[in-house]
Amino acid sequence: MGREDSHYRPDGGAARGTGRSGSGGATGRVPVPDAHLPRAAEPAPSAPEHVPERPPPLPWRPPAGSAPVGPNTGRFPTFDGNRPTSAPPGGSAAIPTSPAPGRPPAGDESTIPIPTGVPPLYPPISALPAPGGAASPPTPAGAEPLPTPAAPRRRLPMVLAVVLLLVLAGVGVGVTQPGPVAGWLGDDAGPAPTAAGATPEPDPSDVLAGSDPNAPLPSADGVRAALDPLVGAADLGDRVNVSVADVTSGNTLFAKGADDGTVPASVTKLATAVTVLAARGPGYRIPTRAVAGANPGEVVIVGGGDPTLAVDKKGYYPGAARLDDLAAQVRTALGGAAPTSVIVDGSIYSGPVYGPGWDDDIPTGGSGGAVTALMADGARRDPSVGPGAAERVSEPDLAAGRSFARLLGVPAAAVKRGTAPAAAAGGTTPAPGTELGVVQSPPLIRLVDVMISESDNLLAEALARQVALARNQPASFDGAAAAMDAEVAELGLPADEISLSDGSGLSRRNRISPSLLTDLVRLAASPDHPELAGIFGGLPVGGWSGTLDDRYRNAPGTGAGAGTVRAKTGTLTGVHAIAGLVTTADGRLLTFAVLTDQVPGGKETAQPALDRIAAALAGCGCR
């Protein structure tokens, strides 16, 4: 989970980055021409008198070759035969637990099709019962607990995530707990190929009431009247930057410092989620391979960047690929030959293992650790420890290699780092470089869900590196940051409003504007990008799950947000942020982001002050 008790040391002392790469982010940015509109300088801060529409960046268009969309008959008319475009009839209809069925490409059972329907908005994995009936431990110290007008922008779809609205719309429609991965990806035939032996997940249960897609739109004046007194709260400090927009229309309803780059903390993970789903697709799986070494008896384990890899069935992450399965494949491939040594190849990653801008205590504080291409159970020393900070091994690649060696009957002393040889024909059997086995991670849609719901920092860094690998950039902190910047630009969003140094938000050098965060949410709801809807599944629910589990409950003025706020949180010492979705009292779905990076006190006062802002949106029609 995200850091909380770090020491605030903003680069340059003022923490007023513009969001451009010059504010301390990674070098090697990849500019994309015309990816964003030029923006006039923001006037001096003051209470906004009028907020013009901030249209989303992309024009909506139906998929190529699709038939014209007819009127809504209440029977799920579709664009292309499988993507719903309207809510079911009113009543007690249940939310579909999977999109329309799809099938893997012939001959490749390890590949999962990209869903053509948007996965439903389930509550996060952290809400599921602890494995084996174990009780959840208390949240450790140091872990994140479970107005100026904006410039005009390009236009997001005027018809937004109809399937997103399907999930949140209609009387009696509820949001439910996450179902099996196969169901999310439209494969109802059974569990995913790599989930053999995994404990089945419980059936979904209703949690949230739905929103009404026909609800009246709040007015900018109404939102301003509700938020102005709260945004200026002394507990939030002198820099409170806010963006509020309507999901369906894209209208900006409130903007204060909305385009200013602000330290986002773990809210960074929303950008990581969007960019990795855009770059890799929700069905992509990260491989861990074993190949024959250059010398007889050598087995090389090649890390592909899957931090959820488990040693055996007692692993931390549900449905993870397992080293004991890989070892069994190796033994079969070797016949009767006994391996004598294990080489650990993590060369797909490069650069430092700790991020720039990380606080000094992060490597040992339990919320972060060394980022290596091979690790087991997110580098946890004890995978039975529940969500939150946990002791990490200092050399995750070697620790995983030693576990693999033990499964092969190889002594720990015979494990060392190296690289896999190029495949060669002839000579010894098996020839050097011959693949002896491979296991695959759960699909990215699942990993994104876990990353967001648990605010998993090492998983976030691994997913950021997948963006780099997909774009042929070095899989390093700098390469991942540059690749994420480029991916944001290619999505048509203003890349000058994001500057990253890592993918988790542990870095104090990161800068993201609140308006970019609300743009990311609206883009993920777009029918042009159904692959991005995976960001919604893991968003914590106010008063119920994840890092919002104990919020919107007892603090005065926050109760209206319980069950209606669904958002990613971010916390560093002196930095508090929240971004996501909220349903108004009239049933209108809004997206919002509130970022503060000069908070004078601690979370005990700052978080309730943040929560009152979202709760005010939930509790009013704001008309």
XYZ file of C-alpha atoms in Angstrom:
623
model
C 0.000 0.000 0.000
C 1.064 3.600 -0.461
C 3.490 5.365 1.825
C 2.153 7.581 4.523
C 4.801 8.394 7.147
C 7.439 9.688 4.754
C 9.281 12.961 5.227
C 8.235 15.746 2.898
C 11.245 16.996 0.945
C 9.837 18.604 -2.208
C 12.344 19.120 -4.990
C 13.221 22.745 -5.284
C 11.516 23.454 -1.989
C 8.236 24.778 -3.325
C 6.580 21.712 -4.861
C 5.022 23.917 -7.511
C 5.924 21.893 -10.565
C 4.131 22.703 -13.766
C 3.742 19.101 -14.757
C 6.394 19.460 -17.450
C 9.456 17.271 -17.571
C 11.576 20.104 -16.274
C 9.954 19.755 -12.859
C 12.182 16.868 -11.951
C 10.761 13.871 -13.782
C 12.652 11.287 -15.741
C 14.761 12.308 -18.678
C 14.270 11.138 -22.223
C 10.671 12.240 -22.682
C 9.076 11.273 -25.989
C 7.224 14.299 -27.407
C 4.162 13.660 -29.533
C 3.244 16.628 -31.753
C -0.219 18.109 -31.344
C -0.986 15.833 -28.419
C -2.392 18.727 -26.457
C -3.561 22.258 -26.980
C -1.467 25.262 -25.947
C -2.649 26.722 -22.704
C -2.648 30.287 -21.510
C -1.090 31.036 -18.149
C -3.473 30.627 -15.250
C -4.526 33.865 -13.541
C -3.763 34.473 -9.896
C -5.704 32.118 -7.586
C -9.143 33.340 -6.588
C -12.577 31.966 -6.100
C -13.792 30.960 -9.542
C -16.606 33.121 -10.751
C -17.469 31.042 -13.768
C -16.167 27.690 -14.959
C -16.365 27.237 -18.712
C -16.931 23.840 -20.179
C -13.771 21.772 -20.274
C -14.650 19.439 -23.127
C -12.917 16.075 -23.217
C -10.028 15.628 -25.627
C -11.417 13.252 -28.214
C -14.500 13.352 -30.450
C -16.699 10.327 -30.096
C -17.045 8.100 -33.083
C -18.643 4.678 -33.473
C -16.344 1.768 -34.261
C -15.397 1.457 -37.912
C -17.976 -0.395 -39.939
C -20.601 -0.396 -37.219
C -24.271 -0.067 -37.980
C -26.087 3.097 -36.943
C -27.176 2.998 -33.337
C -30.930 2.838 -33.096
C -33.119 4.201 -30.328
C -32.943 2.543 -26.937
C -35.618 -0.093 -26.735
C -34.579 -1.243 -23.296
C -33.055 -4.436 -24.692
C -29.328 -3.628 -24.835
C -28.860 -2.285 -28.385
C -25.227 -2.612 -29.397
C -22.579 -0.974 -31.535
C -21.039 -4.157 -32.875
C -23.163 -7.011 -31.675
C -21.647 -7.451 -28.237
C -21.108 -4.108 -26.488
C -24.177 -2.879 -24.572
C -25.042 0.762 -25.058
C -27.911 1.213 -22.650
C -29.039 0.184 -19.211
C -31.385 -2.761 -18.701
C -35.006 -2.112 -17.971
C -35.781 -0.728 -14.543
C -36.516 -3.087 -11.710
C -34.267 -5.524 -9.911
C -31.957 -6.408 -12.775
C -28.597 -7.755 -11.728
C -25.347 -6.441 -13.150
C -23.818 -8.720 -15.759
C -20.808 -10.433 -14.243
C -19.016 -10.675 -17.551
C -19.060 -9.109 -20.991
C -20.060 -11.039 -24.051
C -18.132 -14.307 -24.387
C -14.953 -14.313 -26.378
C -12.481 -17.008 -27.282
C -8.683 -17.169 -27.315
C -6.943 -17.265 -30.664
C -6.642 -20.774 -31.987
C -3.472 -22.527 -30.988
C -2.534 -20.142 -28.196
C -4.265 -21.005 -24.963
C -2.004 -18.686 -22.988
C -3.423 -15.647 -24.765
C -6.645 -14.115 -23.482
C -8.715 -12.007 -25.863
C -9.052 -8.307 -25.203
C -12.585 -7.849 -23.932
C -15.004 -6.239 -26.335
C -17.275 -5.282 -23.454
C -16.168 -3.129 -20.556
C -15.656 -5.151 -17.341
C -18.176 -4.269 -14.656
C -17.306 -1.913 -11.819
C -16.695 -4.378 -9.047
C -15.408 -3.494 -5.593
C -11.763 -4.323 -5.061
C -10.036 -7.602 -4.421
C -9.048 -6.367 -0.972
C -12.683 -6.802 0.035
C -12.492 -10.562 -0.430
C -11.984 -12.821 2.605
C -8.377 -13.364 3.637
C -6.857 -16.611 2.256
C -7.276 -19.617 4.437
C -9.521 -17.821 6.864
C -6.677 -15.733 8.223
C -7.692 -12.589 9.993
C -6.572 -9.346 8.461
C -3.808 -7.672 10.497
C -4.119 -4.081 11.661
C -2.889 -1.436 9.240
C 0.803 -0.873 10.078
C 2.193 2.553 10.737
C 3.635 3.942 7.543
C 0.997 2.482 5.257
C -1.742 4.300 3.464
C -5.089 3.506 5.150
C -7.004 0.748 3.756
C -10.491 28.708 -8.330
C -9.256 29.389 -11.739
C -11.016 28.525 -14.991
C -9.551 25.649 -16.943
C -8.385 26.210 -20.487
C -10.449 24.643 -23.282
C -9.507 21.116 -24.312
C -10.234 18.654 -27.011
C -13.407 16.658 -26.678
C -13.803 13.213 -25.135
C -16.747 11.180 -26.372
C -20.055 12.910 -25.882
C -21.427 9.409 -25.528
C -19.228 8.051 -22.747
C -18.805 4.648 -21.211
C -22.224 3.350 -21.832
C -21.274 0.115 -20.227
C -19.839 2.043 -17.279
C -23.188 3.798 -16.998
C -24.916 0.470 -17.461
C -23.190 -0.766 -14.370
C -23.999 2.318 -12.333
C -27.409 3.066 -13.845
C -30.988 2.133 -13.227
C -33.153 1.376 -10.252
C -32.102 -1.783 -8.476
C -28.822 -2.144 -10.311
C -25.956 -2.695 -7.873
C -22.174 -2.880 -7.994
C -20.861 -6.268 -6.935
C -17.704 -7.905 -5.757
C -15.206 -9.091 -8.366
C -15.854 -12.384 -10.029
C -13.296 -14.750 -11.553
C -10.831 -13.336 -14.033
C -12.249 -15.502 -16.792
C -15.640 -13.886 -16.304
C -14.160 -10.412 -16.534
C -12.578 -11.289 -19.856
C -15.655 -12.837 -21.414
C -14.653 -16.481 -21.034
C -17.351 -18.335 -19.172
C -16.018 -21.759 -20.045
C -13.901 -22.059 -16.927
C -10.920 -20.654 -15.072
C -7.993 -19.030 -16.842
C -5.257 -21.469 -17.930
C -2.807 -20.452 -15.208
C -5.350 -20.486 -12.399
C -5.208 -24.260 -11.874
C -5.414 -25.129 -8.213
C -6.428 -21.620 -7.157
C -9.188 -21.275 -4.584
C -12.404 -20.224 -6.353
C -13.537 -16.709 -5.563
C -16.933 -16.203 -3.883
C -19.967 -15.266 -5.925
C -20.590 -11.534 -6.326
C -22.879 -9.793 -3.857
C -24.682 -6.463 -4.161
C -22.905 -3.514 -2.584
C -23.779 -0.166 -4.143
C -26.926 1.399 -5.469
C -26.728 2.562 -9.055
C -26.708 6.011 -10.583
C -29.220 7.434 -13.026
C -27.826 8.340 -16.468
C -30.794 10.655 -16.968
C -30.265 12.532 -13.703
C -30.022 16.335 -13.935
C -26.582 17.812 -14.459
C -25.270 19.882 -11.554
C -24.578 23.511 -12.361
C -21.145 25.090 -12.020
C -22.649 27.656 -9.644
C -24.177 24.932 -7.516
C -20.943 22.969 -7.301
C -18.997 26.116 -6.493
C -21.397 26.994 -3.671
C -20.938 23.506 -2.211
C -17.153 23.300 -2.537
C -15.801 26.808 -1.992
C -16.051 26.699 1.808
C -14.406 23.252 1.909
C -11.561 23.772 -0.542
C -10.232 26.620 1.578
C -10.020 24.556 4.772
C -6.864 25.311 6.751
C -6.280 21.574 7.325
C -5.561 21.162 3.593
C -2.833 23.810 3.492
C -2.201 26.586 1.023
C -2.225 24.515 -2.188
C -5.462 22.701 -2.894
C -5.932 21.925 -6.583
C -9.290 20.564 -7.703
C -11.055 19.367 -10.844
C -14.685 18.190 -11.026
C -16.363 17.116 -14.266
C -19.490 15.346 -15.406
C -18.716 11.862 -16.729
C -21.463 11.758 -19.344
C -21.156 15.206 -20.913
C -17.566 16.055 -20.025
C -18.636 19.464 -18.689
C -16.229 20.992 -16.190
C -18.144 21.862 -13.032
C -15.337 23.143 -10.798
C -11.704 24.029 -11.404
C -9.201 25.505 -8.980
C -5.559 25.088 -9.954
C -6.905 22.274 -12.099
C -4.061 22.351 -14.631
C -1.258 22.733 -12.077
C 1.161 19.855 -11.701
C 0.855 18.628 -8.101
C 2.546 15.833 -6.145
C -0.015 13.014 -6.575
C 1.364 10.282 -4.268
C -0.414 6.974 -4.944
C -3.035 8.586 -7.178
C -0.219 8.158 -9.742
C -1.428 4.571 -10.043
C -4.429 5.736 -12.086
C -2.016 6.937 -14.780
C -0.045 3.697 -14.504
C -3.237 1.682 -14.925
C -4.453 3.595 -17.974
C -1.097 3.539 -19.741
C -0.374 -0.151 -19.193
C -3.856 -1.163 -20.342
C -3.424 1.031 -23.416
C 0.069 -0.271 -24.173
C -0.399 -3.978 -23.439
C -4.139 -4.628 -23.403
C -6.140 -6.142 -20.526
C -5.552 -9.750 -21.563
C -1.748 -9.611 -21.656
C 0.097 -12.001 -19.319
C 3.683 -11.581 -18.115
C 5.778 -14.737 -18.671
C 8.407 -16.282 -16.424
C 10.546 -18.730 -18.382
C 13.117 -21.407 -17.707
C 15.717 -22.269 -20.346
C 18.732 -24.543 -20.571
C 21.975 -22.850 -19.559
C 25.225 -22.675 -21.458
C 26.750 -25.525 -19.428
C 25.351 -29.002 -18.715
C 23.114 -29.026 -15.648
C 22.462 -25.279 -15.694
C 18.875 -24.038 -15.613
C 18.277 -20.340 -16.216
C 15.146 -18.734 -14.809
C 14.301 -15.640 -16.849
C 12.256 -12.995 -15.061
C 9.743 -11.210 -17.241
C 8.653 -8.697 -14.610
C 5.838 -10.568 -12.847
C 5.939 -9.537 -9.160
C 2.914 -11.702 -8.326
C 4.797 -14.951 -9.034
C 4.286 -17.409 -6.166
C 6.549 -20.187 -4.915
C 3.632 -22.576 -4.389
C -0.102 -22.592 -3.716
C 0.429 -20.533 -0.539
C 1.386 -17.408 -2.497
C 0.156 -13.911 -1.660
C -1.645 -13.070 -4.924
C -4.707 -15.150 -5.901
C -4.327 -16.997 -9.173
C -0.619 -16.218 -9.498
C 1.792 -18.195 -11.656
C 3.836 -20.599 -9.532
C 7.461 -21.657 -9.340
C 6.522 -25.217 -8.380
C 4.601 -25.491 -11.674
C 7.624 -24.167 -13.546
C 9.933 -26.600 -11.740
C 7.647 -29.488 -12.694
C 7.849 -28.456 -16.356
C 11.637 -28.282 -16.128
C 11.912 -31.753 -14.621
C 9.721 -33.147 -17.384
C 11.772 -31.392 -20.094
C 15.040 -32.684 -18.645
C 13.859 -36.269 -18.467
C 16.019 -38.054 -15.945
C 18.808 -35.463 -15.907
C 19.208 -33.659 -12.608
C 19.978 -29.940 -12.723
C 23.067 -28.829 -10.847
C 22.814 -25.020 -10.776
C 20.341 -22.170 -11.270
C 21.117 -18.915 -13.051
C 18.861 -15.936 -12.344
C 18.372 -13.683 -15.372
C 16.717 -10.356 -14.580
C 18.381 -8.479 -17.414
C 15.074 -7.324 -18.915
C 15.190 -4.559 -16.268
C 17.934 -1.966 -16.092
C 18.960 0.951 -13.906
C 18.603 1.460 -10.156
C 16.340 -0.802 -8.104
C 15.090 2.112 -5.959
C 13.261 5.072 -7.430
C 14.386 8.687 -7.710
C 12.621 10.897 -5.203
C 11.852 8.022 -2.820
C 12.174 8.710 0.894
C 15.159 7.074 2.545
C 13.039 4.730 4.656
C 11.038 3.236 1.787
C 13.403 0.277 1.109
C 12.970 -0.895 4.693
C 9.553 0.500 5.623
C 7.516 -2.320 4.089
C 5.544 -0.363 1.496
C 8.241 -0.493 -1.181
C 11.351 -2.448 -2.002
C 13.890 -3.303 -4.643
C 12.368 -3.455 -8.129
C 13.709 -6.525 -9.951
C 12.453 -8.495 -12.960
C 12.219 -11.706 -10.938
C 10.578 -11.780 -7.533
C 8.084 -13.914 -5.674
C 5.061 -12.652 -3.738
C 5.947 -8.993 -4.314
C 9.285 -9.580 -2.533
C 7.453 -10.301 0.732
C 9.492 -12.278 3.204
C 6.282 -13.864 4.490
C 3.460 -14.134 1.902
C 0.909 -14.973 4.600
C 0.988 -11.368 5.854
C -2.167 -9.587 4.729
C -2.537 -6.344 2.753
C -0.442 -3.431 3.918
C 3.186 -2.882 4.710
C 5.202 -6.089 4.957
C 8.878 -6.915 5.383
C 10.567 -7.306 1.979
C 13.667 -9.250 1.018
C 16.594 -7.066 -0.032
C 17.448 -9.107 -3.162
C 14.131 -10.366 -4.552
C 15.662 -11.942 -7.672
C 18.108 -14.140 -5.755
C 15.484 -15.023 -3.148
C 13.118 -16.236 -5.887
C 15.993 -18.053 -7.597
C 16.832 -19.908 -4.386
C 13.202 -20.938 -3.944
C 13.209 -22.232 -7.515
C 16.470 -24.080 -6.904
C 15.035 -25.762 -3.797
C 12.109 -27.021 -5.861
C 14.604 -28.501 -8.352
C 16.770 -30.055 -5.652
C 19.622 -27.627 -6.310
C 21.511 -26.196 -3.298
C 21.134 -22.481 -2.573
C 24.899 -22.061 -2.957
C 24.548 -23.024 -6.633
C 22.345 -19.984 -7.431
C 23.856 -16.910 -9.027
C 22.942 -14.073 -11.371
C 23.631 -14.304 -15.084
C 21.964 -14.184 -18.476
C 20.281 -16.811 -20.586
C 22.256 -18.023 -23.604
C 20.941 -17.497 -27.100
C 19.117 -20.518 -28.462
C 21.507 -22.860 -30.248
C 21.050 -26.080 -32.165
C 23.038 -29.263 -31.729
C 25.592 -30.128 -29.068
C 24.239 -31.094 -25.673
C 20.633 -32.047 -25.055
C 18.818 -29.904 -24.334
C 20.718 -27.331 -26.364
C 21.614 -24.063 -24.588
C 18.738 -21.598 -24.666
C 16.101 -24.300 -25.185
C 12.917 -23.407 -23.364
C 12.247 -25.875 -20.558
C 9.064 -24.327 -19.214
C 7.003 -21.176 -18.903
C 4.321 -19.871 -16.543
C 2.154 -16.816 -17.075
C 0.885 -14.130 -14.725
C -2.811 -13.418 -14.358
C -4.024 -11.058 -17.109
C -3.221 -7.368 -16.736
C -6.822 -6.494 -15.954
C -6.433 -8.541 -12.784
C -3.051 -7.040 -11.903
C -4.406 -3.524 -12.384
C -7.305 -4.313 -10.089
C -4.955 -5.526 -7.339
C -2.596 -2.579 -7.810
C -5.395 -0.046 -7.367
C -7.386 -1.781 -4.641
C -4.359 -2.520 -2.447
C -2.240 0.441 -3.612
C 0.507 -2.098 -4.311
C 3.679 -0.142 -5.015
C 5.919 -2.917 -6.339
C 3.165 -4.144 -8.621
C 2.750 -0.575 -9.872
C 6.447 -0.339 -10.715
C 6.257 -3.637 -12.586
C 3.272 -2.440 -14.635
C 5.020 0.844 -15.440
C 7.921 -1.177 -16.864
C 5.498 -3.120 -19.027
C 4.584 0.201 -20.647
C 8.290 0.764 -21.338
C 8.747 -2.719 -22.807
C 5.676 -2.316 -25.015
C 7.126 0.922 -26.386
C 10.681 -0.434 -26.799
C 12.014 1.760 -24.003
C 14.450 0.587 -21.302
C 12.596 -1.143 -18.473
C 13.900 1.266 -15.849
C 12.471 4.112 -13.800
C 13.459 6.638 -16.468
C 12.352 4.450 -19.377
C 8.994 3.697 -17.782
C 8.368 7.373 -17.016
C 9.174 8.393 -20.591
C 6.974 5.628 -21.999
C 4.049 6.583 -19.782
C 4.377 10.218 -20.843
C 4.324 9.157 -24.481
C 1.334 6.871 -23.967
C -0.632 9.700 -22.331
C 0.153 11.939 -25.303
C -0.889 9.305 -27.836
C -4.202 8.987 -26.041
C -4.777 12.640 -26.927
C -4.333 13.982 -23.400
C -2.167 16.965 -22.368
C 1.234 15.404 -21.729
C 2.592 18.680 -20.335
C 0.392 18.105 -17.271
C 2.138 14.904 -16.221
C 5.777 14.347 -15.292
C 6.656 11.075 -13.633
C 9.680 9.548 -12.000
C 8.005 6.274 -11.012
C 4.774 4.373 -11.500
C 3.745 3.937 -7.872
C 3.641 7.497 -6.563
C 6.346 6.970 -3.964
C 8.461 9.602 -5.704
C 8.077 13.191 -4.581
C 9.260 14.288 -8.040
C 6.012 13.181 -9.682
C 3.653 15.895 -10.894
C 0.122 15.382 -12.250
C -2.633 17.963 -12.675
C -6.100 17.275 -11.244
C -7.684 17.939 -14.646
C -5.508 15.286 -16.277
C -6.720 12.789 -13.694
C -10.373 13.566 -14.441
C -9.550 13.336 -18.151
C -8.045 9.884 -17.581
C -11.214 8.726 -15.840
C -13.446 10.021 -18.639
C -11.204 8.488 -21.281
C -11.386 5.124 -19.523
C -15.175 5.436 -19.745
C -15.046 6.032 -23.501
C -16.419 3.467 -25.961
C -13.376 4.292 -28.081
C -11.203 2.690 -25.372
C -13.023 -0.261 -23.763
C -9.625 -1.733 -22.890
C -9.103 1.031 -20.323
C -12.197 0.273 -18.239
C -10.123 -2.079 -16.090
C -9.165 0.900 -13.944
C -12.621 0.966 -12.351
C -12.733 -2.525 -10.871
C -10.259 -1.901 -8.077
C -11.314 1.582 -6.989
C -11.953 1.538 -3.230
C -15.476 2.342 -2.072
C -16.069 4.960 0.618
C -16.801 3.398 4.003
C -16.543 -0.105 2.614
C -13.304 -1.269 1.011
C -9.615 -0.748 0.335
C -7.975 2.483 1.426
C -11.423 4.049 1.914
C -12.652 1.300 4.215
C -12.399 3.383 7.385
C -13.253 6.737 5.797
C -16.671 8.367 5.221
C -17.881 6.758 8.421
C -17.386 8.809 11.555
C -15.828 12.152 10.584
C -18.421 14.970 10.628
C -19.593 16.041 7.200
C -18.383 12.919 5.370
C -21.283 10.462 5.739
C -22.833 11.222 2.358
C -19.737 9.758 0.672
C -20.187 6.275 2.141
C -21.039 3.945 -0.711
C -21.144 6.751 -3.281
C -17.467 7.733 -3.510
C -15.259 5.336 -5.442
C -11.715 6.637 -5.666
C -7.958 6.118 -5.525
C -6.214 7.727 -2.583
C -2.670 9.015 -2.250
C -0.717 9.787 0.906
C 2.805 10.925 1.692
C 3.783 13.055 4.642
C 2.467 16.513 3.740
C 0.737 15.170 0.613
C -2.876 14.003 0.464
C -4.828 13.256 -2.709
C -7.962 11.522 -3.922
C -9.376 11.010 -7.427
C -12.185 8.949 -8.871
C -15.977 8.862 -9.157
C -18.878 10.083 -7.059
C -22.629 9.823 -7.536
C -24.652 12.898 -6.573
C -27.876 12.883 -4.560
C -29.740 13.184 -7.876
C -27.909 10.153 -9.255
C -25.491 11.975 -11.590
C -22.055 10.397 -12.029
C -19.148 12.844 -11.650
C -15.396 12.458 -11.754
C -13.264 14.472 -9.370
C -9.652 14.926 -8.268
C -8.368 16.831 -5.231
C -4.586 17.117 -4.788
C -2.780 18.843 -1.919
C 0.976 18.865 -1.397
C 1.531 21.460 1.322
C -0.554 20.021 4.135
C 0.533 21.380 7.531
C -0.792 18.545 9.712
C -1.266 14.791 9.561
C -3.818 12.445 8.060
C -6.102 12.744 11.092
C -7.139 16.235 9.973
C -6.243 16.275 6.279
C -8.148 13.179 5.172
C -11.506 14.197 6.703
C -11.090 17.624 5.082
C -10.536 15.926 1.706
C -13.456 13.585 2.284
C -15.826 16.468 3.000
C -15.233 17.735 -0.539
C -16.280 14.465 -2.180
C -19.086 13.999 0.345
C -20.436 17.457 -0.539
C -20.693 16.350 -4.170
C -22.412 13.141 -3.097
C -24.868 14.915 -0.844
C -26.136 17.646 -3.154
C -27.865 17.975 -6.464
C -25.763 21.134 -6.857
C -28.284 22.727 -9.210
